[in-house]
Amino acid sequence: MWRFPKVRTRRLKEIACAFAVAGAFGLSGSIAGHAGERLGLGVPATPEQIAGWDIDVRPDGVGLPPGKGTATAGEAIFLDHCAACHGDFAEGRDKWPVLAGGLGSLKADRPEKTIGSYWPAASTVFDYIKRAMPFGNAQSLSDDDVYALTAFLLNMNEVIKDPDFELNQKNFSTIVMPNEGGFYDDDRETAERQFWNAKACMKDCKTDVKVTATAAVLDVTPDSKTGPHVD
Amino acid sequence: MAAAAAATAAAAGGARAAGDPLITEIQDWNSALGEGVDAYPYGKPSEFEKGVVRKSVPWLTADPISSINFTPLHELDGIITPNGLCFERHHGGIAKIPRESHRLMIHGLVEKPLVFTMADLMRFPRENKVYFLECAANSGMEWRGSQLNGCQFTHGMIHCVMYTGVPLKHILAAAGVKTNAKWLLAEGADASAMTRSIPMEKALDDCLVAFAMNGEALRPEQGYPLRLCVPGWEGNMWVKWLRRLELGDEPWHHREETSKYTDLLPNGKARRFTWGMDVKSVITNPSPQAPIKHGKGPLVLTGLAWSGNGTIKRVDVSIDGGRNWNTARIDGPSLSMALHRFYYEFDWDGSELFLQSRAIDEAGYVQPTKEALRAVRGANSIYHNNGIQTWHVGPDGVIENVEVT
């Protein structure tokens, strides 16, 4: 589970209180007389309305719609709708995102973070393609298209070996991503405890100050060639 | 142009000349009539401030639609960012949604799924809160060393405005939160349909569903007509064009909390759910885009400090690269999870300086050096770079972004 840093922990008791009150009575304190539920604002969301917007998918498969697709089918869709930016083999063109490759590069000086090398869950591939891709024509693909594209990308990343393997609503959650175990919850409060050090040095804190890096040498700031005054 | 050149010359010392024509001769604006009250139904900054604008860095992203621009921090003062200068970060461009066409849905683990219009939301009790919004990637290009020459570019993915909106807990209460609801998914209505998972503790604490900034409706690029405010937490979670809130028992692990907004460490593992923005500060003036032009003598050094942990208790300033520190003066309101303005006035003797600022928040967190951060995190974590910034001041007053030992 995630943790809250020190001050946030202190506030958690109040929050827990607010939570209990909100659950039991709607609202607390000075706004009790205006409890949201008593205000009666809004109208019930119908199942049709919820179905229209609720397209999200979780790693445990909750939210996956009926449908199916293979990498072979996905390749044709990818060439039509995706390859112009992401390359024929999901390798990325120009500055557009690289979707395949980079396996084993996460400790490298220049890691290549792709679906195969970095993403912890296949559900995220399905969810993101369905909600936001193709860039400029989002939510234009059918569920079968999204299953097929997901299978293709997993095939390009060697997660699905057989291009004719049918990915579907039932078997989706059996897919294990190479970097599934590569993430842990924010631990700054303990791992970086040394930064909570109110006794900061004020005088004679070090002897030497040497320049180790300069931005002007790199010279990539917009307008930098016109001098220090950006106009 | 000639008038502008004359004005510059006057500013550079002409005012001290015996016959300064700006005083001894009658100027146009002192004689001819100016424009009337019907000239600008919605006013704009002075034409002489036209350089005070958001700027982008084209090489940072593949295209300008899913991209970022930067607030001109070096030109601003106080703690409130003007609406038209608040940095932008979109993933699918700016959605243009008529307020009458906008809907907010709440569903999932609630007693009663609901849909609200903007008119409905205007009938809930409101709050006014001043908060900073900092992109998780602010200063991210500086992890490997000094790259961009100006605090607009190194620290300008931030703004601070007064938001007006409905506390999220009121909307949650209207729908009735089920006891097994532990997480909230917030979703935008734009072409990226941005989603983030937020723990219920935060949702019930201080999140705000905002419709106004600095007294007027949200700007389109800031989520008009509705956005989520998640005080102290990374900007990505402040979902714009907010249209849907779903309650669930598990986080969703969506693209913006797996592929993006996770922080890769040297051991090849990555931190996820690094929500809080830790204590940070930067000297905004003098800085590379705001060199010292007035020569030796009295100098006003100013900057900004902020923390997702609460208020700023102290800001120290060094002019010798961190050897010695002096406590700066915080001026103006000190509000929790908002920008703080600090000043340090001193006499510049014309010698080379290495300027640094170091903020300390109410949790006792002391802003670390970049060196100390890299010792823990390496150089590939992209997000959450709150390291101390160094500006090198040359004897000519020209300033450069550097790192020092």
XYZ file of C-alpha atoms in Angstrom:
636
model
C 0.000 0.000 0.000
C 0.986 3.599 -0.527
C 2.060 5.670 2.405
C 1.649 9.278 3.297
C 4.657 11.315 4.426
C 4.768 12.599 7.984
C 2.399 15.564 7.855
C -0.001 13.651 5.728
C -0.035 10.846 8.282
C -0.833 13.331 11.006
C -3.779 14.536 8.986
C -5.008 11.024 8.239
C -6.867 10.831 11.564
C -8.899 13.897 10.694
C -9.443 12.502 7.231
C -10.575 9.136 8.568
C -13.002 11.060 10.781
C -14.348 13.008 7.841
C -14.703 9.757 5.935
C -16.793 8.139 8.666
C -18.978 11.204 9.001
C -19.390 11.503 5.263
C -20.424 7.857 5.086
C -22.961 8.101 7.877
C -24.456 11.543 7.516
C -23.426 12.843 4.131
C -21.485 15.853 5.353
C -20.098 17.251 8.563
C -19.581 20.532 10.385
C -21.009 23.829 9.243
C -22.210 22.425 5.952
C -24.242 19.649 7.625
C -27.425 21.453 6.754
C -26.452 21.374 3.119
C -25.659 17.664 2.903
C -25.050 16.876 -0.768
C -27.644 14.136 -0.785
C -30.233 16.397 0.826
C -29.568 19.091 -1.741
C -30.972 16.661 -4.272
C -28.793 18.053 -7.043
C -28.050 16.061 -10.184
C -30.080 13.356 -11.850
C -29.578 9.578 -11.663
C -27.027 8.289 -14.187
C -28.747 5.676 -16.338
C -27.031 2.360 -17.242
C -26.896 3.561 -20.868
C -25.129 6.777 -19.840
C -22.644 4.919 -17.659
C -21.970 2.442 -20.476
C -21.293 5.390 -22.799
C -18.427 6.733 -20.732
C -17.264 3.848 -18.527
C -14.614 2.281 -20.789
C -11.818 1.845 -18.255
C -10.042 -1.478 -17.758
C -8.094 -2.704 -14.713
C -5.243 -5.252 -14.454
C -7.642 -7.807 -12.927
C -9.704 -7.626 -16.131
C -12.575 -5.594 -14.659
C -13.956 -3.437 -17.451
C -12.868 -5.598 -20.396
C -15.618 -5.689 -23.037
C -16.546 -8.817 -25.043
C -14.312 -9.234 -28.079
C -11.246 -10.931 -29.532
C -8.294 -10.466 -31.863
C -4.966 -11.915 -33.033
C -1.613 -10.274 -33.707
C -1.972 -11.215 -37.367
C -5.249 -9.275 -37.572
C -3.716 -6.513 -35.484
C -0.790 -6.028 -37.859
C -3.095 -4.969 -40.703
C -4.934 -2.507 -38.432
C -1.623 -1.192 -37.074
C -0.273 -0.536 -40.590
C -3.463 1.386 -41.455
C -3.930 3.418 -38.272
C -0.713 3.449 -36.212
C 2.463 2.800 -38.224
C 2.699 6.347 -39.623
C 3.825 7.485 -36.150
C 4.867 4.308 -34.367
C 6.642 2.517 -37.268
C 5.724 -0.752 -39.011
C 7.143 -2.819 -36.146
C 6.123 -0.462 -33.306
C 9.717 0.781 -33.198
C 8.672 4.473 -33.347
C 9.297 7.142 -36.013
C 10.957 10.516 -35.413
C 10.115 11.549 -31.847
C 6.927 9.468 -31.630
C 6.822 6.866 -28.875
C 8.666 3.570 -29.280
C 6.221 0.781 -28.356
C 8.432 -2.301 -28.628
C 11.971 -3.300 -27.671
C 14.291 -2.153 -24.899
C 13.905 -5.381 -22.921
C 16.451 -5.509 -20.099
C 17.497 -1.859 -20.515
C 16.032 -0.401 -17.307
C 19.384 -0.282 -15.492
C 21.188 1.113 -18.543
C 22.512 4.660 -18.750
C 19.800 5.374 -21.338
C 16.878 3.033 -20.587
C 14.334 2.342 -23.322
C 10.962 2.173 -21.614
C 8.405 0.421 -23.860
C 5.295 -1.691 -23.395
C 7.469 -4.816 -23.292
C 10.363 -3.497 -21.238
C 8.480 -1.320 -18.733
C 4.669 -1.492 -18.620
C 3.434 -3.632 -15.717
C 0.009 -4.619 -17.086
C -1.414 -5.571 -20.489
C -4.752 -4.035 -19.448
C -3.125 -0.595 -19.684
C -2.368 -1.214 -23.364
C -5.990 -2.080 -24.080
C -7.362 0.777 -21.966
C -5.092 3.434 -23.425
C -5.546 2.438 -27.076
C -9.296 2.354 -26.606
C -9.540 5.755 -24.862
C -6.894 7.826 -26.631
C -5.584 6.261 -29.852
C -5.106 6.825 -32.746
C -3.799 10.272 -31.806
C -6.268 12.656 -33.478
C -9.012 10.061 -33.968
C -9.552 8.661 -30.479
C -12.333 6.186 -29.662
C -12.765 5.299 -33.352
C -11.683 1.645 -33.029
C -13.964 -1.323 -32.335
C -13.352 -3.547 -29.309
C -12.182 -6.327 -31.652
C -9.727 -3.858 -33.241
C -8.360 -3.002 -29.796
C -7.964 -6.682 -28.852
C -6.134 -7.279 -32.149
C -3.865 -4.238 -31.718
C -3.083 -5.260 -28.152
C -2.192 -8.773 -29.374
C 0.022 -7.275 -32.108
C 1.898 -5.036 -29.661
C 2.356 -7.913 -27.218
C 3.625 -10.024 -30.146
C 6.105 -7.289 -31.189
C 7.298 -7.334 -27.581
C 7.555 -11.154 -27.530
C 4.997 -11.408 -24.735
C 2.675 -13.308 -27.087
C 4.864 -15.640 -29.157
C 2.258 -17.015 -31.590
C 0.873 -14.345 -33.950
C -2.317 -16.387 -34.347
C -2.973 -16.652 -30.595
C -6.489 -15.286 -30.005
C -6.560 -12.700 -27.221
C -10.060 -12.322 -25.767
C -12.045 -11.128 -22.781
C -11.666 -14.489 -21.000
C -7.919 -15.149 -21.376
C -6.739 -11.535 -21.191
C -5.898 -11.595 -17.486
C -3.565 -14.586 -17.937
C -1.073 -12.348 -19.787
C 1.946 -11.584 -17.589
C 4.116 -8.623 -18.558
C 7.933 -8.919 -18.208
C 8.117 -5.923 -15.835
C 4.998 -6.693 -13.773
C 7.061 -6.788 -10.565
C 9.097 -3.710 -11.453
C 7.149 -1.148 -9.424
C 6.741 -0.334 -5.770
C 4.763 2.299 -3.906
C 6.248 5.689 -3.036
C 8.835 5.188 -0.281
C 10.377 8.661 -0.214
C 9.411 9.168 3.408
C 11.685 6.326 4.525
C 14.208 5.995 1.666
C 14.923 9.726 1.670
C 14.593 10.344 5.377
C 17.864 12.284 5.358
C 16.180 15.183 3.556
C 13.954 15.908 6.556
C 16.839 17.630 8.287
C 15.750 20.929 9.805
C 19.326 21.679 10.909
C 20.639 22.920 7.581
C 24.238 24.158 7.540
C 24.512 27.992 7.434
C 28.249 28.873 7.609
C 31.388 27.439 5.985
C 29.414 24.504 4.626
C 32.059 23.550 2.077
C 35.479 24.702 0.996
C 35.385 24.468 -2.754
C 32.847 25.469 -5.395
C 33.671 24.207 -8.889
C 31.410 24.376 -11.951
C 30.562 20.854 -13.143
C 27.925 21.600 -15.798
C 26.787 24.603 -17.812
C 23.675 25.073 -19.936
C 25.355 27.503 -22.349
C 27.755 24.790 -23.547
C 24.798 22.628 -24.535
C 23.049 25.653 -26.095
C 19.619 24.127 -26.625
C 17.480 26.846 -25.053
C 15.093 28.486 -27.550
C 16.455 31.875 -28.657
C 19.738 31.249 -26.835
C 21.752 32.395 -29.847
C 20.318 35.889 -29.461
C 21.985 36.272 -26.072
C 20.916 35.970 -22.477
C 17.873 38.196 -22.859
C 15.176 35.999 -24.358
C 12.727 38.057 -26.375
C 11.404 51.685 -32.263
C 13.219 55.006 -31.920
C 11.077 55.870 -28.899
C 11.839 52.480 -27.362
C 15.566 52.993 -27.944
C 15.408 56.426 -26.357
C 13.543 55.002 -23.378
C 16.195 52.292 -22.961
C 18.971 54.873 -23.114
C 17.146 56.972 -20.541
C 16.738 53.998 -18.228
C 20.461 53.267 -18.582
C 21.433 56.613 -17.111
C 19.704 59.349 -19.099
C 17.499 60.148 -16.125
C 20.572 61.492 -14.369
C 21.564 63.757 -17.262
C 20.796 67.392 -16.735
C 18.703 67.675 -19.862
C 16.772 64.382 -19.815
C 14.304 65.020 -22.686
C 11.751 62.662 -21.121
C 11.417 65.365 -18.476
C 12.412 68.585 -20.191
C 10.323 67.972 -23.351
C 6.564 67.386 -23.410
C 5.868 63.786 -24.405
C 3.056 62.576 -26.710
C 1.225 60.802 -23.867
C 1.293 64.021 -21.914
C -0.415 65.941 -24.675
C -2.524 63.843 -27.069
C -5.576 61.943 -25.793
C -5.395 58.247 -25.022
C -7.898 55.555 -25.881
C -11.374 55.543 -24.351
C -13.026 53.127 -21.959
C -14.628 51.221 -24.852
C -11.278 50.282 -26.441
C -10.730 47.039 -24.521
C -13.809 45.244 -23.120
C -11.341 42.605 -21.876
C -8.034 44.274 -21.090
C -4.588 43.074 -22.084
C -1.090 43.693 -20.687
C 0.772 46.817 -21.783
C 2.230 46.510 -25.281
C 5.605 47.235 -23.660
C 5.357 43.899 -21.819
C 4.886 41.790 -24.940
C 7.912 39.659 -24.079
C 6.137 38.351 -20.995
C 4.636 35.247 -22.569
C 4.491 31.487 -22.255
C 7.218 29.771 -24.261
C 7.647 26.230 -25.502
C 10.711 24.123 -26.286
C 9.959 22.387 -29.606
C 12.580 19.653 -29.244
C 11.068 18.389 -25.974
C 8.109 16.620 -27.582
C 7.084 15.030 -30.893
C 4.408 17.646 -31.584
C 2.817 20.720 -29.950
C -0.502 18.956 -29.164
C 0.692 16.537 -26.489
C 3.199 18.955 -25.092
C 4.145 21.565 -22.525
C 4.859 25.262 -22.311
C 6.369 27.354 -19.561
C 5.284 30.177 -17.252
C 7.624 33.234 -17.505
C 8.568 33.137 -13.812
C 11.454 35.589 -14.315
C 9.016 38.362 -15.314
C 6.493 37.853 -12.498
C 6.270 38.917 -8.866
C 4.030 38.119 -5.923
C 2.490 34.657 -5.660
C -0.483 34.737 -8.078
C 0.076 33.727 -11.700
C -1.966 35.707 -14.246
C -4.434 33.375 -15.971
C -3.059 34.034 -19.444
C 0.474 33.080 -18.365
C -0.278 29.827 -16.520
C 1.755 27.070 -18.196
C -0.128 24.518 -20.278
C 0.221 20.768 -20.465
C -2.148 18.887 -22.755
C -2.162 15.302 -23.963
C -4.769 15.759 -26.696
C -4.830 19.509 -27.248
C -7.272 22.040 -25.795
C -10.833 20.687 -25.687
C -13.412 23.383 -26.461
C -16.528 22.461 -24.516
C -19.569 24.770 -24.193
C -20.506 24.910 -20.506
C -24.089 23.897 -21.384
C -22.712 20.730 -23.039
C -20.555 19.658 -20.127
C -21.588 16.852 -17.777
C -20.000 15.384 -14.666
C -20.843 11.747 -13.911
C -20.176 9.935 -10.638
C -20.655 6.176 -10.506
C -19.089 2.912 -9.398
C -19.137 2.070 -5.678
C -21.756 4.687 -4.794
C -25.310 4.389 -3.522
C -26.701 6.530 -6.306
C -24.864 7.171 -9.610
C -25.470 10.770 -10.652
C -25.004 13.167 -13.554
C -24.531 16.893 -12.942
C -24.748 19.838 -15.284
C -22.623 22.918 -14.646
C -25.800 24.632 -13.414
C -26.224 21.862 -10.816
C -22.626 22.270 -9.640
C -23.099 26.018 -9.190
C -25.686 25.217 -6.460
C -23.258 23.356 -4.151
C -21.464 25.214 -1.334
C -18.186 26.665 -2.657
C -14.650 27.289 -1.425
C -11.845 29.640 -2.518
C -8.311 28.253 -2.247
C -4.900 29.382 -3.453
C -2.781 26.434 -4.597
C 0.290 25.841 -6.731
C -0.005 23.366 -9.565
C 3.385 21.915 -10.501
C 3.926 19.445 -13.308
C 5.640 16.276 -12.043
C 8.180 16.810 -14.849
C 9.094 20.369 -13.803
C 12.951 20.550 -13.910
C 12.939 17.024 -15.363
C 15.254 18.005 -18.229
C 17.860 19.031 -15.636
C 18.380 15.591 -14.033
C 21.614 14.922 -15.954
C 22.990 18.434 -15.637
C 22.299 21.991 -16.708
C 20.373 22.033 -19.969
C 18.070 25.025 -20.353
C 19.127 28.590 -19.744
C 16.367 30.301 -17.792
C 14.069 29.639 -14.862
C 11.097 29.842 -17.249
C 12.402 26.636 -18.826
C 13.944 24.940 -15.791
C 11.135 25.729 -13.301
C 8.218 27.173 -15.305
C 5.894 24.139 -15.328
C 4.125 25.718 -12.379
C 1.414 28.213 -11.649
C -0.461 29.410 -8.594
C -3.969 30.845 -8.708
C -7.031 31.174 -6.507
C -9.476 28.418 -7.405
C -13.189 28.585 -6.750
C -15.063 25.334 -6.703
C -17.028 22.653 -4.908
C -15.208 20.451 -2.387
C -15.101 16.985 -3.949
C -16.422 15.495 -0.694
C -19.758 17.270 -1.224
C -20.183 15.612 -4.622
C -19.115 12.253 -3.202
C -21.634 12.660 -0.383
C -24.385 13.436 -2.873
C -23.807 10.069 -4.542
C -23.194 8.215 -1.257
C -19.794 6.538 -0.928
C -19.941 2.784 -0.295
C -17.635 1.552 2.459
C -15.605 -0.642 0.085
C -14.728 2.344 -2.121
C -10.979 2.915 -1.672
C -10.026 4.612 -4.928
C -11.386 7.274 -7.215
C -10.782 7.395 -10.973
C -10.954 10.914 -12.414
C -11.353 11.268 -16.186
C -11.219 14.209 -18.602
C -13.482 14.874 -21.586
C -10.673 15.788 -24.015
C -9.221 13.628 -26.806
C -6.757 12.013 -24.383
C -9.555 11.112 -21.917
C -6.900 11.493 -19.211
C -7.388 9.233 -16.183
C -5.709 8.993 -12.775
C -6.379 6.849 -9.696
C -6.665 8.858 -6.471
C -6.947 7.316 -2.979
C -10.253 8.059 -1.212
C -8.453 9.606 1.788
C -7.205 12.418 -0.458
C -10.498 12.701 -2.356
C -12.367 13.192 0.925
C -9.757 15.550 2.348
C -9.045 18.656 0.274
C -9.718 17.954 -3.412
C -11.748 20.606 -5.176
C -13.867 20.476 -8.334
C -13.037 23.959 -9.633
C -14.833 26.111 -12.178
C -13.010 29.412 -11.650
C -9.425 30.642 -11.393
C -8.451 34.081 -10.134
C -12.098 35.098 -10.049
C -13.105 34.230 -13.614
C -14.101 31.029 -15.407
C -11.275 28.584 -16.039
C -9.340 29.284 -19.213
C -9.987 26.692 -21.973
C -6.385 25.506 -21.704
C -6.854 24.992 -17.958
C -9.897 22.752 -18.316
C -12.920 24.981 -18.950
C -15.513 24.490 -17.700
C -14.362 22.123 -14.910
C -11.132 20.737 -13.482
C -9.990 18.745 -10.498
C -7.643 20.319 -7.921
C -5.487 17.870 -5.959
C -3.570 20.231 -3.607
C 0.146 19.568 -3.154
C 0.112 16.633 -5.572
C 1.636 16.332 -9.047
C -0.058 18.363 -11.762
C -0.969 15.363 -13.902
C -3.623 14.390 -11.344
C -5.405 17.749 -11.675
C -7.621 16.328 -14.425
C -8.913 19.032 -16.780
C -12.281 19.061 -18.550
C -13.327 16.743 -15.698
C -16.289 14.640 -16.790
C -16.275 11.400 -14.801
C -15.566 10.164 -11.270
C -15.660 6.411 -10.708
C -15.247 4.828 -7.289
C -13.562 1.439 -7.007
C -11.798 -0.922 -4.612
C -8.464 -0.995 -6.501
C -6.371 1.510 -8.466
C -6.648 1.287 -12.254
C -2.916 1.392 -13.168
C -3.651 3.427 -16.262
C -1.115 4.802 -18.713
C -0.511 8.014 -16.733
C 0.399 6.063 -13.578
C 2.405 3.198 -15.145
C 4.145 4.190 -18.386
C 4.229 7.835 -17.246
C 4.478 9.433 -13.782
C 6.471 6.501 -12.392
C 10.035 7.189 -11.326
C 12.772 4.806 -12.539
C 15.599 4.188 -10.046
C 19.172 2.908 -10.573
C 18.226 -0.662 -9.596
C 15.866 -0.867 -12.577
C 12.770 -0.711 -10.358
C 10.408 2.250 -10.398
C 8.434 4.119 -7.773
C 4.751 4.461 -8.512
C 2.107 6.714 -6.933
C 4.703 9.401 -6.121
C 1.932 11.920 -5.694
C 3.327 14.621 -3.398
C 5.445 17.499 -4.712
C 8.240 18.031 -2.198
C 9.708 21.329 -1.028
C 11.343 23.382 -3.768
C 12.492 26.905 -4.593
C 14.146 28.910 -7.345
C 15.595 32.397 -7.686
C 13.557 33.985 -10.475
C 15.446 37.281 -10.650
C 18.334 37.665 -11.284
C 18.398 34.605 -13.558
C 19.614 33.786 -17.102
C 16.651 35.545 -18.757
C 16.905 38.438 -16.295
C 20.590 39.446 -16.186
C 21.885 42.237 -13.950
C 21.991 45.392 -16.071
C 22.285 48.066 -13.402
C 25.879 47.463 -12.345
C 27.213 47.317 -8.797
C 25.295 48.357 -5.704
C 21.824 47.614 -4.326
C 20.275 44.489 -5.808
C 16.909 42.849 -5.162
C 17.141 39.092 -5.397
C 13.738 37.410 -5.495
C 12.271 33.980 -5.998
C 9.572 31.440 -5.289
C 9.323 28.580 -2.802
C 6.617 25.963 -2.397
C 5.860 22.566 -0.853
C 3.159 19.937 -1.216
C 3.623 19.294 2.514
C 2.129 22.643 3.576
C 3.609 26.086 4.166
C 7.200 27.259 3.698
C 8.861 28.062 7.011
C 12.142 29.492 5.731
C 14.116 30.194 2.585
C 17.908 30.528 2.692
C 19.906 32.209 -0.059
C 23.593 31.677 -0.871
C 25.600 33.929 -3.176
C 28.754 31.772 -2.968
C 27.493 28.440 -4.265
C 26.316 27.020 -0.944
C 29.333 27.808 1.237
C 27.392 30.293 3.337
C 23.666 30.937 3.663
C 21.523 33.920 4.661
C 17.866 33.696 5.547
C 15.674 35.481 3.023
C 12.515 37.481 3.764
C 9.205 35.819 2.883
C 6.710 38.506 1.882
C 3.000 38.238 1.253
C 0.600 35.452 2.264
C 2.059 32.155 3.482
C -0.617 29.691 2.400
C -0.467 25.926 2.592
C 0.469 24.298 -0.727
C 0.772 27.675 -2.448
C 3.703 29.631 -3.866
C 5.633 31.782 -1.389
C 7.532 34.907 -2.495
C 10.947 35.578 -0.983
C 13.384 38.503 -1.235
C 17.029 38.922 -0.318
C 18.441 42.416 -0.775
C 22.202 42.955 -0.859
C 24.930 45.166 -2.309
C 26.574 43.544 -5.330
C 30.278 44.375 -5.510
C 30.479 43.335 -9.163
C 32.241 40.050 -8.484
C 31.323 36.588 -9.741
C 28.467 34.954 -7.800
C 26.922 31.516 -7.522
C 23.291 32.074 -6.476
C 21.289 29.348 -4.761
C 18.057 29.154 -2.738
C 17.102 26.456 -0.238
C 13.555 26.150 1.127
C 12.417 24.432 4.320
C 8.757 23.468 4.810
C 6.597 23.027 7.895
C 7.299 19.284 7.865
C 11.008 20.057 8.377
C 11.933 18.904 4.874
C 15.016 20.784 3.645
C 15.263 21.175 -0.129
C 18.127 18.846 -1.171
C 20.906 19.437 -3.680
C 20.644 17.772 -7.087
C 23.726 15.793 -6.101
C 21.957 14.389 -3.011
C 18.884 13.487 -5.055
C 20.915 11.739 -7.735
C 22.769 9.759 -5.050
C 19.410 8.130 -4.183
C 17.565 8.193 -7.481
C 20.150 8.237 -10.283
C 19.509 10.421 -13.336
C 16.628 8.574 -15.029
C 13.629 9.181 -12.779
C 12.382 12.071 -15.008
C 9.893 13.415 -12.447
C 10.090 15.096 -9.013
C 13.369 16.992 -9.416
C 13.281 19.447 -6.493
C 17.047 19.927 -6.325
C 18.693 23.260 -5.520
C 19.274 25.427 -8.612
C 22.517 27.340 -9.143
C 22.844 30.502 -11.254
C 26.333 31.728 -12.160
C 26.585 35.524 -12.271
C 29.529 36.843 -14.275
C 31.194 40.218 -13.597
C 29.284 41.523 -16.655
C 25.952 40.591 -15.017
C 25.298 37.794 -17.539
C 23.789 34.767 -15.832
C 23.991 31.111 -16.651
C 22.413 27.854 -15.464
C 25.211 25.759 -13.940
C 25.884 22.945 -11.510
C 28.588 23.220 -8.880
C 30.362 20.826 -6.541
